[in-house]
Coordinates of C-alpha atoms in Angstrom, one line a residue:
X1 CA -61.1 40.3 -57.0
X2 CA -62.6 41.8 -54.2
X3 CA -64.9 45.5 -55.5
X4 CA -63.1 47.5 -54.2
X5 CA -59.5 46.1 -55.9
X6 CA -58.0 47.8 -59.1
X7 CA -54.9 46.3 -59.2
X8 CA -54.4 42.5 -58.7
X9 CA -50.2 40.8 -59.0
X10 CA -50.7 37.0 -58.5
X11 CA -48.0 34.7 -58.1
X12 CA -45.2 37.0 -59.6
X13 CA -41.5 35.1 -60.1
X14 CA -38.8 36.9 -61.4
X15 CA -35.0 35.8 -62.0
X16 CA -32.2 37.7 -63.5
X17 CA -29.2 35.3 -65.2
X18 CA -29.4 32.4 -62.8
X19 CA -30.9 34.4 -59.3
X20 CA -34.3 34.6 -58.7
X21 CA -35.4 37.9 -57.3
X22 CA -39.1 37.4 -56.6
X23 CA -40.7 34.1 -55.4
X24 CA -45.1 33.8 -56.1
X25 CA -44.9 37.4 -54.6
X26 CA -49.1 39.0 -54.0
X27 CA -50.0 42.5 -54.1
X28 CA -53.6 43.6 -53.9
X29 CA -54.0 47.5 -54.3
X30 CA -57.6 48.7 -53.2
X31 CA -58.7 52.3 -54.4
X32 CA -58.2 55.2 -52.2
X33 CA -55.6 53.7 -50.0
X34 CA -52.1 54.1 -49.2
X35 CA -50.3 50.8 -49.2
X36 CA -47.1 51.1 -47.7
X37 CA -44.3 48.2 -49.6
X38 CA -41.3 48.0 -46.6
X39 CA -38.6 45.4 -46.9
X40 CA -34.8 45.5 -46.4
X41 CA -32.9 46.8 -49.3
X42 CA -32.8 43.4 -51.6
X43 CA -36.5 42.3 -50.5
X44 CA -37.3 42.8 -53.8
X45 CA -39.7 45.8 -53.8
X46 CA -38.3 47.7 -56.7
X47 CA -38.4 44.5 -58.8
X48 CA -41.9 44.4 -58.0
X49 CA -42.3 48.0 -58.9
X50 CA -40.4 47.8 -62.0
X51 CA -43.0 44.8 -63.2
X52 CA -46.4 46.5 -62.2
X53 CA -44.8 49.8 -63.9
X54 CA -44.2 47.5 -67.2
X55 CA -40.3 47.8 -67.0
X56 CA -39.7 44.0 -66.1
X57 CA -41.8 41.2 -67.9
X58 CA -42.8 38.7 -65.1
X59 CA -41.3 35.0 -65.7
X60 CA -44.6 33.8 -64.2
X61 CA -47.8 35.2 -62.7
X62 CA -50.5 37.4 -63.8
X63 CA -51.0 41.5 -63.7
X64 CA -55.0 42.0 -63.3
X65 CA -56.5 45.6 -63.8
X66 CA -59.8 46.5 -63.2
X67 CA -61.0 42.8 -63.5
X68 CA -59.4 43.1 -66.8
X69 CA -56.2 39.7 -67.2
X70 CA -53.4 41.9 -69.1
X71 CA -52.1 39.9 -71.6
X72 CA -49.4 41.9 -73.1
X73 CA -48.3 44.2 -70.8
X74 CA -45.3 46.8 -70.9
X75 CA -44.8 50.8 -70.0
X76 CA -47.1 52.6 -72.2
X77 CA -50.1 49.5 -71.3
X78 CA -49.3 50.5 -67.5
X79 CA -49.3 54.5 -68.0
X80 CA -52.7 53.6 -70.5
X81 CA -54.2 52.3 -67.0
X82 CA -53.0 55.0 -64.8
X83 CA -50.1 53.6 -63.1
X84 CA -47.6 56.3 -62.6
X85 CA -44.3 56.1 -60.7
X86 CA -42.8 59.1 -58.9
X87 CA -38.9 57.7 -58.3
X88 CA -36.7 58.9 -55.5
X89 CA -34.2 60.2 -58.2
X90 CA -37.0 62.6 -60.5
X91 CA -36.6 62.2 -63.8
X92 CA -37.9 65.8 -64.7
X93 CA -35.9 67.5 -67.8
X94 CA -34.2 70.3 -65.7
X95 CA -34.2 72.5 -68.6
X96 CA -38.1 72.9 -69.4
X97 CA -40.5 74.4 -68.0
X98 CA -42.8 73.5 -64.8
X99 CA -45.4 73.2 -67.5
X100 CA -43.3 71.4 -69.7
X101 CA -42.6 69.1 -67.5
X102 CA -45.9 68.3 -66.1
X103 CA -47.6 67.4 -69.6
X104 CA -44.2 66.0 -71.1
X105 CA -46.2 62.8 -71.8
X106 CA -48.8 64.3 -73.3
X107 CA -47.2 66.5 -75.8
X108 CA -47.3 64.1 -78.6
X109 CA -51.2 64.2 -78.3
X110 CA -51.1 68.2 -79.6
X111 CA -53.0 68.9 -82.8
X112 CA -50.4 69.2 -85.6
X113 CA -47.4 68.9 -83.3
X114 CA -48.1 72.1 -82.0
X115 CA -48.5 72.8 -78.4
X116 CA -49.5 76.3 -76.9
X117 CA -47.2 77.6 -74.5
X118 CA -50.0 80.0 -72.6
X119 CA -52.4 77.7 -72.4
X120 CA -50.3 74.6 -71.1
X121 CA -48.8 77.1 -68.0
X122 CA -52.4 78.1 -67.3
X123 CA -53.6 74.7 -67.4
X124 CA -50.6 73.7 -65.1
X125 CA -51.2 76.4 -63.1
X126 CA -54.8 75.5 -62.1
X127 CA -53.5 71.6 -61.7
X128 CA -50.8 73.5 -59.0
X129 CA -53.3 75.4 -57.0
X130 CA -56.0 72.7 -56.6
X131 CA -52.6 71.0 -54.5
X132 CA -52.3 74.0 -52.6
X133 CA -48.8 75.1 -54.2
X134 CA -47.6 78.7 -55.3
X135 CA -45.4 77.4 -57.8
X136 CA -44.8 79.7 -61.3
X137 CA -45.4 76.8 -64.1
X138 CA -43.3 79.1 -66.4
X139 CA -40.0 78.7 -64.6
X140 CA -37.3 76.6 -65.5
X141 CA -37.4 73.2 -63.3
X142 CA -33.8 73.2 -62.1
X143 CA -34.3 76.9 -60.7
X144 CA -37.0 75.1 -58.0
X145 CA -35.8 73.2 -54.8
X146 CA -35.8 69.7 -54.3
X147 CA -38.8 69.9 -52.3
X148 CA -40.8 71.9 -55.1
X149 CA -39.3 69.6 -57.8
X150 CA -41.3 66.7 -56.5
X151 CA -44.7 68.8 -55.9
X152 CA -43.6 69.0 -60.3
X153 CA -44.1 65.5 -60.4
X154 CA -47.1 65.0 -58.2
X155 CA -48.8 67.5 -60.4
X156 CA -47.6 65.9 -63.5
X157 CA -48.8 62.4 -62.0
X158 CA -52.4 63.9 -61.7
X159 CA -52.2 65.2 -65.1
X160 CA -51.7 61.9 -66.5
X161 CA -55.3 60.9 -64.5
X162 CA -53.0 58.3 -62.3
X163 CA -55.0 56.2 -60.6
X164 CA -52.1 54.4 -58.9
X165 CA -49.1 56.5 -58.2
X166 CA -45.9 55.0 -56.9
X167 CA -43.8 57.3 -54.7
X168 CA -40.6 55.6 -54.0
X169 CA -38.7 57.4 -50.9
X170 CA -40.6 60.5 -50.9
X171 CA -39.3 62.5 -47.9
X172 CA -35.4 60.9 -48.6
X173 CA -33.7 64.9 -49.8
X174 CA -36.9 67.6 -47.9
X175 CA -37.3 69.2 -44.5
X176 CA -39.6 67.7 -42.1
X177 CA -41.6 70.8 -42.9
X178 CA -42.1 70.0 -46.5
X179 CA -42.5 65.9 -45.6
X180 CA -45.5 67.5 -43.6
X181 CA -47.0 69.3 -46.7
X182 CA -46.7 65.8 -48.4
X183 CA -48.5 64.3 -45.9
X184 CA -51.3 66.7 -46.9
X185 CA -51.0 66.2 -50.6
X186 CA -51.8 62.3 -49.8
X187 CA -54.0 62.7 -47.9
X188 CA -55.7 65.1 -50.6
X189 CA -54.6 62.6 -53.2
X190 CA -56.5 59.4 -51.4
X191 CA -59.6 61.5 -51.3
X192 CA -59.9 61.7 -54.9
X193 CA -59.6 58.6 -54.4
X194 CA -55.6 57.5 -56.4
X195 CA -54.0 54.9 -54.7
X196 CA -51.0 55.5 -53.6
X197 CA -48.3 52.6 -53.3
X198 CA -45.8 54.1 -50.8
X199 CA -41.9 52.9 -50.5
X200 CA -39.8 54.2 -47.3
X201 CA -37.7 52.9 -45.0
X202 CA -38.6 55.3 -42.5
X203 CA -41.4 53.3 -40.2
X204 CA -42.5 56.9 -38.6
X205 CA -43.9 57.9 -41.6
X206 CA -45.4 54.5 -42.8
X207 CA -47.3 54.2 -39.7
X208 CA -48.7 58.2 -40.1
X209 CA -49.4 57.8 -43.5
X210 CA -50.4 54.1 -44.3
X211 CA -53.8 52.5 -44.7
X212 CA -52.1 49.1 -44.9
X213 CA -48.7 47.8 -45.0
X214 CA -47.1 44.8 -47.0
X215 CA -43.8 42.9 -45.8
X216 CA -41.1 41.7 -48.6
X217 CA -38.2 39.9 -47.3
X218 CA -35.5 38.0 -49.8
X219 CA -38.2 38.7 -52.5
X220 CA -40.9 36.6 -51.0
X221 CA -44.0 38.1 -49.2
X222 CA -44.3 37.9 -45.9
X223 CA -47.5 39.5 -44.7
X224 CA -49.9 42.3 -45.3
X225 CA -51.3 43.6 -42.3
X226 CA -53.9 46.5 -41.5
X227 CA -52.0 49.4 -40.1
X228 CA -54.3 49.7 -37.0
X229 CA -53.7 45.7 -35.9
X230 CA -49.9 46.0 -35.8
X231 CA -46.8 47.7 -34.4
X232 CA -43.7 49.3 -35.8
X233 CA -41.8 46.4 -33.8
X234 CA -44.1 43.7 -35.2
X235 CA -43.3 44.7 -38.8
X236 CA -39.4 45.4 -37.9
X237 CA -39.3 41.5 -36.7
X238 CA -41.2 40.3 -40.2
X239 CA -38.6 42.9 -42.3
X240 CA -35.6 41.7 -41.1
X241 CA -36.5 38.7 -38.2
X242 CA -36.2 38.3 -34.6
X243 CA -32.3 37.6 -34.4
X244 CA -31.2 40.9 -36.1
X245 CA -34.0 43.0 -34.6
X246 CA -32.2 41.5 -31.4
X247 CA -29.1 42.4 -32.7
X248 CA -30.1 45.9 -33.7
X249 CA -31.7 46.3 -29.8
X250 CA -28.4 45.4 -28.5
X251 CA -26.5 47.9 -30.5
X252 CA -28.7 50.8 -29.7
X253 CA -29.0 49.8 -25.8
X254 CA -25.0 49.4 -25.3
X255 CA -24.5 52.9 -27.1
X256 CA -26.7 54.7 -24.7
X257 CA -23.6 55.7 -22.6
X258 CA -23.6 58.8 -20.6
X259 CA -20.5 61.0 -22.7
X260 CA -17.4 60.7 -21.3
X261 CA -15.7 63.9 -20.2
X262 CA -12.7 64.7 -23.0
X263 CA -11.4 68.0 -21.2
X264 CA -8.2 66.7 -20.5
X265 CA -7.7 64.9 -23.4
X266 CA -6.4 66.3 -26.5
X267 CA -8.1 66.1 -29.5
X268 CA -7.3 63.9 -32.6
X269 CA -8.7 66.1 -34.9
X270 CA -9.4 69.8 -34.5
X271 CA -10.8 72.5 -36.9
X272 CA -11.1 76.4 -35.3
X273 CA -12.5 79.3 -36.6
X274 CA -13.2 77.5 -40.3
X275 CA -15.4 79.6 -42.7
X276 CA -16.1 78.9 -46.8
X277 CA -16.5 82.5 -46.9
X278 CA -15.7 86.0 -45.5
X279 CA -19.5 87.1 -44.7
X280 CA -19.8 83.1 -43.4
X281 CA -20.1 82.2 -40.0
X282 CA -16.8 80.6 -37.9
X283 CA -17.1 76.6 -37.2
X284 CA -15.0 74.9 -34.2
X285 CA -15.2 71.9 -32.6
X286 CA -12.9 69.0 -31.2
X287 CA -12.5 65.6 -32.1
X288 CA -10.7 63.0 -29.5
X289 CA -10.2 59.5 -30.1
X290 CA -12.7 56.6 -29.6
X291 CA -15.5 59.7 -29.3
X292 CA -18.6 60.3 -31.9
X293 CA -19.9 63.5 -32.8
X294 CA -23.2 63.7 -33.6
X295 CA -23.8 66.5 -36.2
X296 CA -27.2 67.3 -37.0
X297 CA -29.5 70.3 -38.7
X298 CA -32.3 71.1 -41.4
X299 CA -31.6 71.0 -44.5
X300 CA -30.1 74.2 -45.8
X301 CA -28.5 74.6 -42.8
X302 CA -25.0 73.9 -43.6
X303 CA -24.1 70.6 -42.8
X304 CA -22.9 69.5 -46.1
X305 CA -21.0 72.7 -47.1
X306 CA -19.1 71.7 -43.8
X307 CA -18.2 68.3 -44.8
X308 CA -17.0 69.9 -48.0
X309 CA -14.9 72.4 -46.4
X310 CA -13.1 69.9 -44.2
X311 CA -12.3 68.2 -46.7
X312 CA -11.3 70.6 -49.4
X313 CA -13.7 70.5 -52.0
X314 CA -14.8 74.2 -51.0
X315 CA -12.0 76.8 -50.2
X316 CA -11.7 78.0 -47.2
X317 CA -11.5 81.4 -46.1
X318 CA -10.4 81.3 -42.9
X319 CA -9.6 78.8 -39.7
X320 CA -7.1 76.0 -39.2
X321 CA -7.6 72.3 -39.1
X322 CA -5.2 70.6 -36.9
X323 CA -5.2 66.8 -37.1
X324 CA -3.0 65.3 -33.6
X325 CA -2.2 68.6 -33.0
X326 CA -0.6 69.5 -36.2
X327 CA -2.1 72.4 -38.5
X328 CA -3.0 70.6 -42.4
X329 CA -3.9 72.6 -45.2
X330 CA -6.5 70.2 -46.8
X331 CA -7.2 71.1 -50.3
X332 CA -8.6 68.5 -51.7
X333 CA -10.3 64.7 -50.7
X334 CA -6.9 63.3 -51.9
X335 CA -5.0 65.4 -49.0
X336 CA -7.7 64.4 -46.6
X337 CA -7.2 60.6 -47.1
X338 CA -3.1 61.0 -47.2
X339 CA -3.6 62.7 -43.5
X340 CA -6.0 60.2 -42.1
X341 CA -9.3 61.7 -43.0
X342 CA -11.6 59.2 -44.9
X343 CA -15.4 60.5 -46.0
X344 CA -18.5 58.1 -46.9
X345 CA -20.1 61.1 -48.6
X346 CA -24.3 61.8 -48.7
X347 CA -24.5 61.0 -52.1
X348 CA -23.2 57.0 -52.8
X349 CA -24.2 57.1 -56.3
X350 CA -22.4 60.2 -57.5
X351 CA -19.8 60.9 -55.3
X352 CA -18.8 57.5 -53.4
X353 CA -18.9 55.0 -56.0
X354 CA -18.4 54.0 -59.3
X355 CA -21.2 51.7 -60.2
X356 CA -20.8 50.3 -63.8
X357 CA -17.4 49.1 -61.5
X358 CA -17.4 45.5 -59.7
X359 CA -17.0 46.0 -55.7
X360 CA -13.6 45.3 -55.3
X361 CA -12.4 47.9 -57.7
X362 CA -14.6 50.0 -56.0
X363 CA -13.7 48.9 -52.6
X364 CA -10.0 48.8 -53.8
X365 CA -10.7 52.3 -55.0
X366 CA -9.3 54.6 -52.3
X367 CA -5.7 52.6 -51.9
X368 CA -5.0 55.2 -54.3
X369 CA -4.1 57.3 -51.7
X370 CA -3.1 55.1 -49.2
X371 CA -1.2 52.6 -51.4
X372 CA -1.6 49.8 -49.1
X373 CA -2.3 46.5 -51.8
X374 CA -0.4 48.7 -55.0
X375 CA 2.6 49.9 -55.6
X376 CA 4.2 51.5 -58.4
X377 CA 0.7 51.3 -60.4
X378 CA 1.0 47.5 -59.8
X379 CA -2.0 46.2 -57.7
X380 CA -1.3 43.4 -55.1
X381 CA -4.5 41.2 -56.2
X382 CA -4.3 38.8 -53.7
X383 CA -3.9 41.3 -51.4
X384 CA -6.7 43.0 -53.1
X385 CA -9.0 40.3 -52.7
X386 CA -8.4 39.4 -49.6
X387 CA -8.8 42.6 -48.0
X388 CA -11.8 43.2 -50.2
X389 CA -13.5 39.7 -48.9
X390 CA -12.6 40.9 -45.2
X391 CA -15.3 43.9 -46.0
X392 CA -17.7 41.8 -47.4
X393 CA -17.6 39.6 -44.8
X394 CA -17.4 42.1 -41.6
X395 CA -20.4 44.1 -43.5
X396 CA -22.4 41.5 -44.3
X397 CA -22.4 42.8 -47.8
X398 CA -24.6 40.5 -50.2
X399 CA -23.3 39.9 -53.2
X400 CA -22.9 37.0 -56.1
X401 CA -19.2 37.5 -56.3
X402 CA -16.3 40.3 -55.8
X403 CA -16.7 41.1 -59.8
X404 CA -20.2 41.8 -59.4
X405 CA -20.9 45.5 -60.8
X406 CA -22.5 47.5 -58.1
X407 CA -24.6 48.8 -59.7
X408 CA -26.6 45.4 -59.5
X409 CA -26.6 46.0 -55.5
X410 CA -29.5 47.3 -53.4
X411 CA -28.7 50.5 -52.3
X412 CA -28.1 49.3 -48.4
X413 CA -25.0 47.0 -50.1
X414 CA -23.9 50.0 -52.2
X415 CA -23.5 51.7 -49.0
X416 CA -22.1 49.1 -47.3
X417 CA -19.2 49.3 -50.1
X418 CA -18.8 52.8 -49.9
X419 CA -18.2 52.1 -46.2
X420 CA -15.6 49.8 -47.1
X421 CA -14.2 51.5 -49.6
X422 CA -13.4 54.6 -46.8
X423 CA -12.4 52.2 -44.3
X424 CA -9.7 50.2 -47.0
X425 CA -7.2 53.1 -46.2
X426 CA -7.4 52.7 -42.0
X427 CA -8.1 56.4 -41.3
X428 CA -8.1 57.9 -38.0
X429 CA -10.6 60.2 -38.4
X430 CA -14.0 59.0 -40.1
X431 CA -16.5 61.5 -41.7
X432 CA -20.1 59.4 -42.3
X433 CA -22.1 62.1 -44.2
X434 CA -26.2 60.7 -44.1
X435 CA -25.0 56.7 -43.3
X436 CA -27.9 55.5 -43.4
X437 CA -30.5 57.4 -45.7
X438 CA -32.4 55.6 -47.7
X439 CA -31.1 52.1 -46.5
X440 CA -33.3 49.3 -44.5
X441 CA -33.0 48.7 -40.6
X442 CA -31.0 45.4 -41.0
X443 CA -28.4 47.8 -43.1
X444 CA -28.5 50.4 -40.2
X445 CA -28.3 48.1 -37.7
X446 CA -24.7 46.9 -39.2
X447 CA -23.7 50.3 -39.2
X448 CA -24.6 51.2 -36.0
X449 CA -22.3 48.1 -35.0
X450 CA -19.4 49.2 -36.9
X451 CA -18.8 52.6 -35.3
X452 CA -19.3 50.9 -32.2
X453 CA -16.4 49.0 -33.4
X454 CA -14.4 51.6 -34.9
X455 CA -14.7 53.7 -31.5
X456 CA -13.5 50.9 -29.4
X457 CA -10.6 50.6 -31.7
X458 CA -9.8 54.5 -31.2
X459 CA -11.2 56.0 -34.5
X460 CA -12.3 59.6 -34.2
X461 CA -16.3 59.4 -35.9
X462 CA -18.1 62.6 -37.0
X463 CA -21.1 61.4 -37.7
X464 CA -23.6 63.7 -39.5
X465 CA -27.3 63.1 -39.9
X466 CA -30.7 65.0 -40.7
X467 CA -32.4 61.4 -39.1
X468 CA -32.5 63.1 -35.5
X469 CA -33.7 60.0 -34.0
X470 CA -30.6 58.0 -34.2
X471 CA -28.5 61.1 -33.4
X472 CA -28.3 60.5 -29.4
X473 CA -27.8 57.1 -29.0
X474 CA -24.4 56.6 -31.4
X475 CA -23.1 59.9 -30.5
X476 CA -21.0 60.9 -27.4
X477 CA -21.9 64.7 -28.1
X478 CA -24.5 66.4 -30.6
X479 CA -24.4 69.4 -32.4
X480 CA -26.5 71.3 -34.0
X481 CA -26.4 73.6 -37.0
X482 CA -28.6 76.2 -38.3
X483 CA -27.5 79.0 -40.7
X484 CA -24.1 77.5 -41.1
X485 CA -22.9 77.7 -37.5
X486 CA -23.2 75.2 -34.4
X487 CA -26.2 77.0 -32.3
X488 CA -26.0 74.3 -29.8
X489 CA -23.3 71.8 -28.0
X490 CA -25.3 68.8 -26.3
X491 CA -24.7 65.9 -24.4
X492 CA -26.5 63.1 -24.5
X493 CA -28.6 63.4 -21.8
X494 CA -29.5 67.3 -23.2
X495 CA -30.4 65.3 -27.2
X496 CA -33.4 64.9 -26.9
X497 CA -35.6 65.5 -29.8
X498 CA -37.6 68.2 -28.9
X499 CA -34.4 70.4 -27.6
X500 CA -33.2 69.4 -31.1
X501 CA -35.7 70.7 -32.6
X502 CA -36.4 74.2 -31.5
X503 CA -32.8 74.7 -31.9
X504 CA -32.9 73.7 -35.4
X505 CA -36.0 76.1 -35.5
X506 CA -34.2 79.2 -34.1
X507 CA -36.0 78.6 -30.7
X508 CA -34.7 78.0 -27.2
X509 CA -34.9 74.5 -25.6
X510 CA -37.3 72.7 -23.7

């Protein structure tokens, strides 16, 4: 091992039933960096997590710390040595403390089982300021924002003495305000000199943040490069290869359209003057068909409560939704899908699937309300199956068999069946609520193909996104929110990213 390494992986294999996951995979973690793990979604980097955090026992290879060979090796051996993982899902306890949380590990260490209340919220308090928070340790965790939750467990990895920390889609659910002030918090971190293993999908922020970068693709390693020798297109070609990044390239040059004009066209879907509450400001816009509306914002600023109105999970207080020119009252997702209006919601995991579920019930899921493949509560299967394969197939969705759980898919094939899933029931109008967070570029790429598709066929698309970078090219019109109203109507030409921006910022444009 070279001085400078604390953690060594050599030659890690790792099979589940008869699949092998992870194939002689290296990692080599120096102290003080920030090594950057990219991959599609399947690569194989959260298996590789999962061992070197001592969830996984490794079928083969050997886990090396500190020039120390660990021979039995599990999760309290890897917290002893100061690996700590901070997972894109926290697992704080939402009903203790900041303080509590933050020495929650620790507690079983207190003299007599005892554990004083003042003197853990001072202590947490001090840990807090050092990272250049205001946070009150004595409040309740779930009373905090996202964004605050996850300075919680930074804090509580550095109370724990981590020397390697793990932060696996950081930025995913905060502002680009708050991804800034975790940007400092590294950089603070690296100083100290904790290495930080860092897992996104999101090349912008590899590139800014990374002293190195390691490629995984179908759970083999494929490089580690210095981040100063290569380019975000070097590392996109190792992620996925040269035919899809081709592929991808072609998707994104043939939907940079100028918008067509829709004046004299009327809409397919229409909502006017809608409101969640009486204080609330209006929302309109027009939908026509074969167009996509780009629909971004900060968070907080009201995209989601939108999607929820639309589709009657919030009341409304006010304002018609017309749908071909005919007024609905939408009160539920069930009433949505029965007039045409199918949602892949922001959250896959709690709201678009059910994963303990194999993905054709799940993709089967929504003929509920359709009742294309059942009728009388009698399902088709046949039918079922081969509509289900169609998916599959079309989405490129990776799977062992349709009676797989889905819960055993990489997240950018769980979205992939949520996408089928909304798209079982042919709807005319589409709502796609974050597509693509937290999925890999090969996964984007497919779904920037499929709207593609689904305009040419005439499907109405509203597409909403906090990624603003993918926002002009698949959209025919952008707008943007802020404060829970549209404070700008763009077309492509006027999306760029810095007139996004300041509009998201309460400015003007540039």
């Amino acid at each position: 091992m070279n001085e400078d390494t604390i953690v060594c992986l050599n030659k890690i294999n790792k099979s589940f039933s008869t699949v092998q996951v992870l194939f002689d995979v290296d990692l080599e973690l120096k102290k003080g960096e920030v090594h950057a793990i990219v991959g599609e979604n399947g690569a194989g980097k959260s298996t590789l997590m999962k061992i070197l955090m001592g969830v996984y026992p490794p079928d083969s290879g050997e886990i090396i710390i500190d020039d120390i060979k660990m021979k039995k090796y599990n999760v309290n051996v890897a917290r002893d040595n100061g690996i700590v993982i901070i997972p894109q899902e926290l697992s704080l306890v939402p009903a203790y403390t900041v303080a509590e949380n933050i020495f929650l590990s620790q507690r079983g260490t207190a003299k007599f089982g005892f554990v004083s209340g003042r003197k853990m919220i001072s202590q947490a308090d001090a840990l807090i300021k050092e990272l250049g928070y205001k946070i009150d340790a004595g409040i309740r965790t779930d009373k905090l924002p996202i964004a605050y939750r996850q300075v919680v467990s930074i804090v509580k990895a550095v109370a724990e003495n981590a020397k390697v920390i793990i932060m696996d889609e950081p930025t995913s659910s905060i502002s680009k305000d708050e991804v800034d002030e975790l940007m400092k918090i590294i950089d603070m971190l690296k100083k100290r000199g904790t290495t930080i293993i860092y897992i996104s999908h999101l090349l912008d922020e590899v590139f800014s943040v990374s002293d190195r970068v390691t490629v995984l693709r179908d759970g083999k390693l494929v490089t580690t490069l210095d981040k100063k020798s290569t380019t975000q297109r070097e590392v996109i070609s190792f992620m996925v290869g040269e035919d899809l990044l081709k592929t991808q390239q072609e998707v994104m040059e043939k939907t940079k359209k100028e918008s067509k004009d829709y004046k004299n066209e009327e809409p397919i879907f229409e909502i006017s003057n809608l409101r969640r509450k009486e204080k609330e400001e209006e929302v309109s816009l027009r939908l026509h068909k074969g167009e996509v509306i780009g629909i971004t914002g900060l968070v907080g600023s009201g995209k989601t409560e939108l999607v929820r109105t639309i589709i009657g999970l919030d009341k409304k207080s006010g304002g018609q939704i017309f749908i071909e020119g005919k007024g609905v009252n939408l009160t539920s997702p069930k009433s949505a899908y029965k007039k045409g209006i199918a949602i892949v919601p922001e959250d896959r995991k709690l709201q678009g699937l059910v994963l303990i579920r194999s993905v054709i019930e799940n993709i089967a899921l929504s003929d509920v309300y359709r009742k294309r493949i059942s009728r009388a509560g009698f399902i088709n299967q046949k039918k079922e199956k081969k509509d289900a394969l169609n998916y599959v197939n079309k989405l490129k969705i990776r799977i062992t068999s349709l009676r797989q759980t889905v819960d055993n898919l990489s997240g950018g094939n769980q979205q992939k069946v949520a996408v089928s899933k909304a798209l079982m029931v042919q709807p005319k109008i589409l709502i796609l609520d974050e597509p693509t967070r937290g999925i890999d570029v090969g996964a984007k790429a497919m779904i920037y193909k499929l709207i593609m598709e689904l305009k040419e066929q005439g499907m109405g698309i509203l597409f909403f996104s906090s990624d603003i970078s993918e926002i002009p090219f698949i959209s025919d019109r952008v707008l943007v929110m802020r404060e829970g109203k549209i404070v700008a109507k763009l077309n492509t030409e006027q999306a760029t990213i810095e007139n996004m921006l300041n509009y998201m910022a309460g400015g003007e444009s540039v």
